[in-house]
Coordinates of C-alpha atoms in Angstrom, one line a residue:
Chain A
X1 CA -63.7 -133.5 -92.3
X2 CA -63.6 -136.3 -89.8
X3 CA -62.9 -139.9 -90.9
X4 CA -66.6 -140.9 -90.7
X5 CA -67.8 -137.7 -92.5
X6 CA -65.1 -138.4 -95.1
X7 CA -66.4 -141.9 -95.6
X8 CA -69.9 -140.7 -95.8
X9 CA -68.9 -138.1 -98.4
X10 CA -67.1 -140.7 -100.5
X11 CA -70.1 -143.0 -100.4
X12 CA -72.3 -140.2 -101.5
X13 CA -69.9 -139.4 -104.4
X14 CA -70.1 -143.0 -105.4
X15 CA -73.9 -142.8 -105.5
X16 CA -73.6 -139.8 -107.8
X17 CA -71.2 -141.7 -110.0
X18 CA -73.6 -144.6 -110.2
X19 CA -76.2 -142.3 -111.7
X20 CA -73.7 -140.9 -114.1
X21 CA -72.9 -144.4 -115.3
X22 CA -76.6 -145.1 -115.7
X23 CA -76.9 -142.0 -117.8
X24 CA -74.0 -143.0 -120.0
X25 CA -75.5 -146.5 -120.4
X26 CA -78.9 -145.0 -121.2
X27 CA -77.3 -142.7 -123.8
X28 CA -75.5 -145.6 -125.4
X29 CA -78.7 -147.7 -125.6
X30 CA -80.6 -144.7 -127.0
X31 CA -78.2 -144.1 -129.8
X32 CA -78.1 -147.8 -130.6
X33 CA -81.9 -148.0 -130.9
X34 CA -82.1 -144.7 -132.8
X35 CA -79.6 -146.0 -135.4
X36 CA -81.7 -149.2 -135.8
X37 CA -84.8 -147.1 -136.1
X38 CA -83.1 -144.8 -138.7
X39 CA -82.0 -147.8 -140.8
X40 CA -85.3 -149.7 -140.6
X41 CA -87.6 -146.7 -140.6
X42 CA -89.0 -148.1 -137.4
X43 CA -91.2 -145.4 -136.0
X44 CA -92.3 -147.3 -132.8
X45 CA -88.6 -147.8 -131.9
X46 CA -87.8 -144.1 -132.6
X47 CA -90.7 -143.1 -130.4
X48 CA -89.3 -145.3 -127.6
X49 CA -86.0 -143.4 -127.9
X50 CA -87.9 -140.1 -127.7
X51 CA -89.7 -141.4 -124.7
X52 CA -86.4 -142.0 -122.9
X53 CA -86.1 -138.3 -122.3
X54 CA -88.0 -138.5 -119.1
X55 CA -85.8 -141.1 -117.6
X56 CA -82.7 -139.1 -118.6
X57 CA -84.1 -135.9 -117.2
X58 CA -85.0 -137.7 -113.9
X59 CA -81.4 -139.0 -113.6
X60 CA -80.1 -135.5 -114.3
X61 CA -82.3 -134.0 -111.7
X62 CA -81.3 -136.7 -109.2
X63 CA -77.6 -136.0 -109.7
X64 CA -78.3 -132.3 -109.2
X65 CA -80.3 -133.0 -106.0
X66 CA -77.6 -135.3 -104.6
X67 CA -75.0 -132.7 -105.3
X68 CA -77.1 -130.0 -103.6
X69 CA -77.7 -132.1 -100.5
X70 CA -74.0 -132.9 -100.3
X71 CA -73.0 -129.3 -100.5
X72 CA -75.7 -128.2 -98.0
X73 CA -75.0 -131.0 -95.5
X74 CA -71.2 -131.3 -95.7
X75 CA -70.0 -127.9 -96.8
X76 CA -67.2 -129.5 -98.8
X77 CA -64.3 -127.3 -99.8
X78 CA -61.8 -127.0 -102.7
X79 CA -61.3 -130.3 -104.3
X80 CA -64.5 -131.9 -103.1
X81 CA -66.5 -129.0 -104.3
X82 CA -64.9 -129.2 -107.7
X83 CA -65.6 -132.9 -107.9
X84 CA -69.3 -132.1 -107.3
X85 CA -69.3 -129.4 -109.9
X86 CA -67.6 -131.7 -112.4
X87 CA -70.4 -134.3 -111.7
X88 CA -72.9 -131.6 -112.6
X89 CA -71.1 -130.8 -115.9
X90 CA -70.8 -134.5 -116.7
X91 CA -74.4 -135.0 -116.1
X92 CA -75.1 -132.1 -118.5
X93 CA -73.0 -133.7 -121.2
X94 CA -74.6 -137.1 -120.8
X95 CA -78.0 -135.6 -121.0
X96 CA -77.0 -133.9 -124.2
X97 CA -75.8 -137.3 -125.6
X98 CA -79.4 -138.4 -124.9
X99 CA -80.7 -135.3 -126.7
X100 CA -78.6 -136.2 -129.7
X101 CA -79.9 -139.7 -129.8
X102 CA -83.4 -138.2 -129.7
X103 CA -82.6 -135.9 -132.6
X104 CA -81.7 -139.0 -134.7
X105 CA -84.9 -140.6 -133.7
X106 CA -86.9 -137.5 -134.7
X107 CA -85.5 -137.8 -138.2
X108 CA -87.1 -141.2 -138.4
X109 CA -90.5 -139.8 -137.4
X110 CA -90.2 -136.9 -139.8
X111 CA -89.6 -139.2 -142.8
X112 CA -91.8 -142.2 -141.8
X113 CA -93.0 -144.3 -143.6
X114 CA -90.0 -143.5 -145.9
X115 CA -86.6 -144.4 -144.8
X116 CA -84.4 -141.3 -144.2
X117 CA -81.2 -143.2 -145.2
X118 CA -80.6 -143.8 -148.9
X119 CA -79.3 -147.3 -149.7
X120 CA -75.8 -146.0 -150.7
X121 CA -75.3 -144.5 -147.2
X122 CA -76.6 -147.4 -145.0
X123 CA -73.2 -148.8 -144.3
X124 CA -71.9 -145.3 -143.2
X125 CA -74.8 -144.7 -140.9
X126 CA -74.4 -148.2 -139.3
X127 CA -70.7 -147.5 -138.7
X128 CA -71.4 -144.2 -137.1
X129 CA -74.1 -145.7 -134.9
X130 CA -71.7 -148.5 -133.8
X131 CA -69.0 -146.0 -133.1
X132 CA -71.3 -143.9 -131.0
X133 CA -72.5 -146.9 -129.0
X134 CA -68.9 -147.9 -128.3
X135 CA -68.0 -144.4 -127.1
X136 CA -70.9 -144.3 -124.7
X137 CA -70.0 -147.7 -123.3
X138 CA -66.4 -146.6 -122.8
X139 CA -67.5 -143.5 -121.0
X140 CA -69.7 -145.6 -118.7
X141 CA -66.6 -147.7 -117.9
X142 CA -64.4 -144.6 -117.4
X143 CA -66.7 -143.1 -114.9
X144 CA -67.3 -146.3 -113.0
X145 CA -63.6 -147.2 -112.7
X146 CA -62.0 -143.7 -112.9
X147 CA -60.0 -145.3 -115.6
X148 CA -57.4 -142.7 -116.6
X149 CA -55.8 -144.7 -119.4
X150 CA -59.2 -145.2 -121.1
X151 CA -60.0 -141.6 -120.5
X152 CA -56.8 -140.6 -122.3
X153 CA -57.5 -143.0 -125.2
X154 CA -61.0 -141.4 -125.8
X155 CA -59.7 -138.7 -128.0
X156 CA -58.2 -141.3 -130.3
X157 CA -61.4 -143.4 -130.1
X158 CA -63.3 -140.3 -131.2
X159 CA -61.0 -139.9 -134.1
X160 CA -62.7 -142.9 -135.7
X161 CA -66.0 -141.0 -135.4
X162 CA -64.5 -137.9 -137.0
X163 CA -63.2 -140.0 -139.8
X164 CA -66.5 -141.7 -140.4
X165 CA -68.1 -138.2 -140.4
X166 CA -65.7 -137.0 -143.1
X167 CA -66.3 -140.2 -145.1
X168 CA -70.0 -139.6 -145.0
X169 CA -69.6 -136.2 -146.6
X170 CA -67.1 -137.5 -149.1
X171 CA -69.7 -140.0 -150.3
X172 CA -72.5 -137.4 -150.3
X173 CA -70.5 -134.9 -152.3
X174 CA -69.0 -137.4 -154.8
X175 CA -72.4 -138.8 -155.7
X176 CA -75.5 -137.1 -154.4
X177 CA -77.6 -139.8 -152.6
X178 CA -80.6 -141.3 -154.4
X179 CA -83.0 -139.6 -152.1
X180 CA -82.2 -136.2 -153.6
X181 CA -82.0 -132.9 -151.7
X182 CA -84.1 -134.2 -148.7
X183 CA -81.6 -137.1 -148.3
X184 CA -78.7 -134.7 -148.3
X185 CA -80.3 -132.6 -145.6
X186 CA -81.2 -135.6 -143.5
X187 CA -77.8 -137.3 -143.8
X188 CA -76.0 -134.0 -143.1
X189 CA -78.0 -133.6 -139.8
X190 CA -77.6 -137.3 -138.8
X191 CA -73.9 -137.1 -139.4
X192 CA -73.7 -134.0 -137.3
X193 CA -75.7 -135.7 -134.5
X194 CA -73.4 -138.7 -134.3
X195 CA -70.3 -136.5 -134.5
X196 CA -71.5 -134.3 -131.6
X197 CA -72.4 -137.4 -129.6
X198 CA -68.8 -138.5 -129.9
X199 CA -67.5 -135.0 -128.9
X200 CA -69.7 -135.0 -125.7
X201 CA -68.4 -138.4 -124.8
X202 CA -64.9 -137.1 -125.1
X203 CA -65.7 -134.1 -122.9
X204 CA -67.0 -136.4 -120.2
X205 CA -63.8 -138.5 -120.4
X206 CA -61.7 -135.3 -120.1
X207 CA -63.6 -134.3 -117.0
X208 CA -62.9 -137.6 -115.4
X209 CA -59.2 -137.2 -116.3
X210 CA -59.3 -133.7 -114.7
X211 CA -60.9 -135.1 -111.5
X212 CA -58.2 -137.8 -111.2
X213 CA -55.2 -135.8 -112.1
X214 CA -56.2 -132.2 -111.4
X215 CA -55.0 -131.3 -114.9
X216 CA -57.2 -128.8 -116.6
X217 CA -56.1 -129.0 -120.2
X218 CA -58.7 -129.5 -122.9
X219 CA -61.6 -128.8 -120.6
X220 CA -63.0 -125.8 -122.4
X221 CA -66.0 -125.3 -124.6
X222 CA -67.5 -128.1 -126.7
X223 CA -64.3 -129.7 -127.9
X224 CA -64.5 -128.2 -131.4
Chain M
X1 CA -77.7 -115.3 -92.7
X2 CA -77.3 -112.0 -90.9
X3 CA -78.3 -108.8 -92.7
X4 CA -74.8 -107.8 -93.6
X5 CA -74.0 -111.4 -94.8
X6 CA -77.2 -111.3 -96.8
X7 CA -76.2 -108.0 -98.4
X8 CA -72.8 -109.4 -99.2
X9 CA -74.4 -112.4 -100.8
X10 CA -76.8 -110.3 -102.9
X11 CA -73.9 -108.2 -104.1
X12 CA -71.9 -111.3 -105.1
X13 CA -74.9 -112.7 -107.0
X14 CA -75.1 -109.4 -108.9
X15 CA -71.5 -109.7 -109.8
X16 CA -72.3 -113.2 -111.2
X17 CA -75.2 -111.8 -113.1
X18 CA -73.0 -109.0 -114.6
X19 CA -70.7 -111.7 -116.1
X20 CA -73.7 -113.6 -117.4
X21 CA -74.9 -110.4 -119.1
X22 CA -71.5 -110.0 -120.6
X23 CA -71.6 -113.5 -121.9
X24 CA -75.0 -112.9 -123.6
X25 CA -73.7 -109.7 -125.2
X26 CA -70.6 -111.5 -126.4
X27 CA -72.7 -114.3 -127.9
X28 CA -74.9 -111.7 -129.6
X29 CA -72.0 -109.9 -131.1
X30 CA -70.4 -113.1 -132.1
X31 CA -73.4 -114.4 -134.0
X32 CA -73.8 -111.0 -135.7
X33 CA -70.2 -110.9 -136.9
X34 CA -70.4 -114.6 -137.9
X35 CA -73.4 -113.8 -140.1
X36 CA -71.7 -110.9 -141.8
X37 CA -68.6 -113.1 -142.3
X38 CA -70.8 -115.9 -143.8
X39 CA -72.6 -113.5 -146.2
X40 CA -69.4 -111.7 -147.2
X41 CA -67.1 -114.7 -147.2
X42 CA -64.9 -112.6 -144.8
X43 CA -62.3 -114.9 -143.4
X44 CA -60.6 -112.4 -141.1
X45 CA -64.0 -111.6 -139.5
X46 CA -64.8 -115.3 -139.1
X47 CA -61.4 -115.9 -137.4
X48 CA -62.1 -113.1 -135.0
X49 CA -65.3 -114.9 -134.0
X50 CA -63.4 -118.1 -133.6
X51 CA -60.9 -116.1 -131.4
X52 CA -63.7 -115.0 -129.1
X53 CA -63.7 -118.5 -127.6
X54 CA -61.0 -117.6 -125.1
X55 CA -62.9 -114.6 -123.8
X56 CA -66.1 -116.7 -123.5
X57 CA -64.2 -119.5 -121.7
X58 CA -62.7 -117.0 -119.3
X59 CA -66.1 -115.6 -118.4
X60 CA -67.4 -119.1 -118.0
X61 CA -64.6 -120.0 -115.6
X62 CA -65.0 -116.7 -113.7
X63 CA -68.7 -117.5 -113.1
X64 CA -67.8 -121.0 -111.9
X65 CA -65.1 -119.5 -109.6
X66 CA -67.4 -116.9 -108.2
X67 CA -70.0 -119.6 -107.5
X68 CA -67.5 -121.8 -105.8
X69 CA -66.2 -119.0 -103.6
X70 CA -69.7 -118.1 -102.6
X71 CA -70.6 -121.7 -101.7
X72 CA -67.4 -122.2 -99.8
X73 CA -67.6 -118.9 -97.9
X74 CA -71.2 -118.5 -97.2
X75 CA -72.6 -122.0 -97.2
X76 CA -75.8 -120.9 -98.8
X77 CA -78.9 -123.1 -98.4
X78 CA -82.0 -124.1 -100.4
X79 CA -83.0 -121.2 -102.6
X80 CA -79.6 -119.4 -102.7
X81 CA -77.9 -122.6 -103.6
X82 CA -80.3 -123.2 -106.4
X83 CA -79.7 -119.7 -107.7
X84 CA -76.0 -120.4 -107.8
X85 CA -76.6 -123.7 -109.7
X86 CA -78.9 -121.9 -112.1
X87 CA -76.2 -119.4 -112.8
X88 CA -73.8 -122.3 -113.6
X89 CA -76.4 -123.7 -116.0
X90 CA -77.0 -120.3 -117.7
X91 CA -73.3 -119.9 -118.1
X92 CA -73.2 -123.3 -119.8
X93 CA -76.0 -122.3 -122.2
X94 CA -74.4 -118.9 -123.0
X95 CA -71.1 -120.6 -123.7
X96 CA -72.9 -122.9 -126.0
X97 CA -74.4 -119.9 -127.9
X98 CA -70.8 -118.7 -128.4
X99 CA -69.9 -122.2 -129.7
X100 CA -72.8 -122.1 -132.2
X101 CA -71.6 -118.6 -133.5
X102 CA -68.2 -120.2 -133.8
X103 CA -69.6 -123.1 -135.8
X104 CA -71.1 -120.6 -138.3
X105 CA -67.7 -118.9 -138.5
X106 CA -66.0 -122.2 -139.2
X107 CA -68.3 -122.7 -142.3
X108 CA -66.8 -119.5 -143.6
X109 CA -63.3 -120.7 -143.2
X110 CA -64.1 -124.1 -144.8
X111 CA -65.4 -122.5 -148.0
X112 CA -63.1 -119.5 -148.3
X113 CA -62.5 -117.9 -150.7
X114 CA -65.9 -119.1 -152.0
X115 CA -69.0 -117.9 -150.2
X116 CA -70.9 -120.7 -148.5
X117 CA -74.3 -118.9 -149.0
X118 CA -75.8 -119.2 -152.5
X119 CA -77.4 -116.0 -153.8
X120 CA -80.9 -117.3 -153.5
X121 CA -80.5 -117.9 -149.7
X122 CA -78.8 -114.7 -148.7
X123 CA -82.0 -113.0 -147.4
X124 CA -82.9 -116.1 -145.3
X125 CA -79.5 -116.2 -143.7
X126 CA -79.6 -112.5 -143.0
X127 CA -82.9 -112.9 -141.3
X128 CA -81.8 -115.8 -139.2
X129 CA -78.7 -113.8 -138.2
X130 CA -80.8 -110.8 -137.2
X131 CA -83.2 -112.9 -135.2
X132 CA -80.3 -114.6 -133.4
X133 CA -78.8 -111.2 -132.5
X134 CA -82.1 -110.0 -131.2
X135 CA -82.6 -113.1 -129.1
X136 CA -79.2 -112.7 -127.5
X137 CA -79.9 -109.0 -126.7
X138 CA -83.2 -109.9 -125.1
X139 CA -81.5 -112.6 -123.0
X140 CA -78.9 -110.0 -121.8
X141 CA -81.8 -107.7 -120.8
X142 CA -83.7 -110.5 -119.1
X143 CA -80.7 -111.5 -117.0
X144 CA -79.9 -107.9 -116.1
X145 CA -83.4 -106.9 -115.1
X146 CA -84.8 -110.2 -114.0
X147 CA -87.5 -109.3 -116.5
X148 CA -90.2 -111.9 -116.1
X149 CA -92.5 -110.6 -118.8
X150 CA -89.7 -110.6 -121.3
X151 CA -88.6 -114.1 -120.2
X152 CA -92.1 -115.3 -120.8
X153 CA -92.2 -113.7 -124.3
X154 CA -89.0 -115.4 -125.3
X155 CA -90.7 -118.6 -126.5
X156 CA -92.8 -116.5 -128.9
X157 CA -89.7 -114.6 -130.0
X158 CA -88.0 -117.8 -130.7
X159 CA -91.0 -118.9 -132.8
X160 CA -89.8 -116.4 -135.4
X161 CA -86.5 -118.2 -135.6
X162 CA -88.2 -121.6 -135.9
X163 CA -90.4 -120.2 -138.7
X164 CA -87.3 -118.8 -140.5
X165 CA -85.6 -122.2 -140.1
X166 CA -88.6 -123.9 -141.7
X167 CA -88.6 -121.3 -144.5
X168 CA -85.0 -122.0 -145.2
X169 CA -85.7 -125.7 -145.8
X170 CA -88.8 -125.0 -147.8
X171 CA -86.6 -122.8 -150.2
X172 CA -83.8 -125.4 -150.3
X173 CA -86.2 -128.3 -151.0
X174 CA -88.3 -126.4 -153.6
X175 CA -85.4 -125.4 -155.6
X176 CA -82.0 -126.8 -154.8
X177 CA -79.6 -123.9 -154.3
X178 CA -77.2 -122.9 -157.1
X179 CA -74.2 -124.1 -155.1
X180 CA -75.2 -127.7 -155.5
X181 CA -74.9 -130.4 -152.9
X182 CA -72.2 -128.6 -151.0
X183 CA -74.5 -125.6 -150.6
X184 CA -77.3 -127.9 -149.3
X185 CA -74.9 -129.3 -146.7
X186 CA -73.6 -125.9 -145.6
X187 CA -77.1 -124.3 -145.4
X188 CA -78.5 -127.3 -143.5
X189 CA -75.8 -126.9 -140.9
X190 CA -76.0 -123.1 -140.8
X191 CA -79.8 -123.3 -140.3
X192 CA -79.4 -125.8 -137.5
X193 CA -76.8 -123.6 -135.8
X194 CA -79.1 -120.5 -135.8
X195 CA -82.0 -122.5 -134.6
X196 CA -80.1 -124.1 -131.7
X197 CA -78.7 -120.6 -130.8
X198 CA -82.4 -119.5 -130.4
X199 CA -83.2 -122.6 -128.3
X200 CA -80.3 -122.0 -126.0
X201 CA -81.5 -118.4 -125.5
X202 CA -84.9 -119.6 -124.6
X203 CA -83.5 -122.0 -122.1
X204 CA -81.6 -119.2 -120.4
X205 CA -84.8 -117.2 -120.3
X206 CA -86.7 -120.1 -118.7
X207 CA -84.0 -120.4 -116.1
X208 CA -84.4 -116.7 -115.1
X209 CA -88.2 -117.3 -115.0
X210 CA -87.6 -120.3 -112.7
X211 CA -85.3 -118.2 -110.4
X212 CA -87.9 -115.4 -110.1
X213 CA -91.0 -117.6 -109.7
X214 CA -89.7 -120.9 -108.5
X215 CA -91.8 -122.6 -111.2
X216 CA -90.0 -125.5 -112.8
X217 CA -92.0 -126.1 -116.0
X218 CA -90.1 -126.3 -119.2
X219 CA -86.7 -126.5 -117.6
X220 CA -85.8 -129.9 -119.0
X221 CA -83.4 -131.0 -121.7
X222 CA -82.6 -128.8 -124.6
X223 CA -86.0 -127.5 -125.4
X224 CA -86.6 -129.7 -128.4

């Protein structure tokens, strides 16, 4: 690649990254609003989260389109090609984070006008929601700044989510929640959604790490 | 593309398809064994499912490698490039089906030597496992034969799974299973894993349909 083609390629990659950052921010906002909707049994708010799907899909398609155009026009090789494929995978994980926020929002609609969260589990759900929002914000920063240190810390950041997830089950099993069997089902699913949200965030961070260092450890599967 | 380059490209695409078929078959075997392990509390069998992850990851990497080599060597345009990206996405969905089979297997290990499935839910779980295996087998056939009719029927095939999933919750809510809260948690998760397995199978079928017809409806998100 000549210098000017190189510069053009780098600029195009940055445009891809900008969309990935937007997807991470959107996922973070979505899980934040979904958590509020879940705690407040706010159906309108939940529906707004469900409605975000279109924006997320559009961003995902735009990333794919940008990558296709780049491959077709510039015929990148080796490392550049891998960067583009990594962007596609990150886009997939970020879209899935949006899906998980939507799954939380759907619980709200299923139970409305009742609140899916029994009083004794409100604090646990709030903490998981806060943790998810923080993880999404960190991922946005990691993509924007190619921040290797932050990417490496993500696994530890996600440990908090895993701990909160275990705590939730400890509480549920010690004393079945006041909402009965339905509440156990709903809180089991909600807990799972938050935990998977965290796992996807970690997988995006790993991919950034891979891009920066070329190291391929811990890139497989769904991190579980 | 010249005729001989075209033939070479088609042959390479078929090699990619062969690996995707192998992934679908592996996912089908995995969910079948995971179901048996779940019903029989067979830890060794569950661990063999968990051990399949490596083979699945290798197939996934091979697909990615084949796609990369094809892009680099042949600089495909438009439709061909989209076929290659579709193969990557299918590979991702098939890997996720393997992940879901592994999640079922992990439930077995968590409860061993107890059986995670209470007696009153054995038939439901068996049916969901059978349905998942059938969906995976159908997906393998759809990829191998580019079978548009079968791809279009997949949504209806998956309706059976969705119905089984609803039935499971109806049973759980009507009469809490004999295993108490832990059983409710485990069966909620197992039900979810089977249902998602079906959704991923449908998403692969949609992608084949898209490849054959160029139609893009129903390609977004996770089908939920």
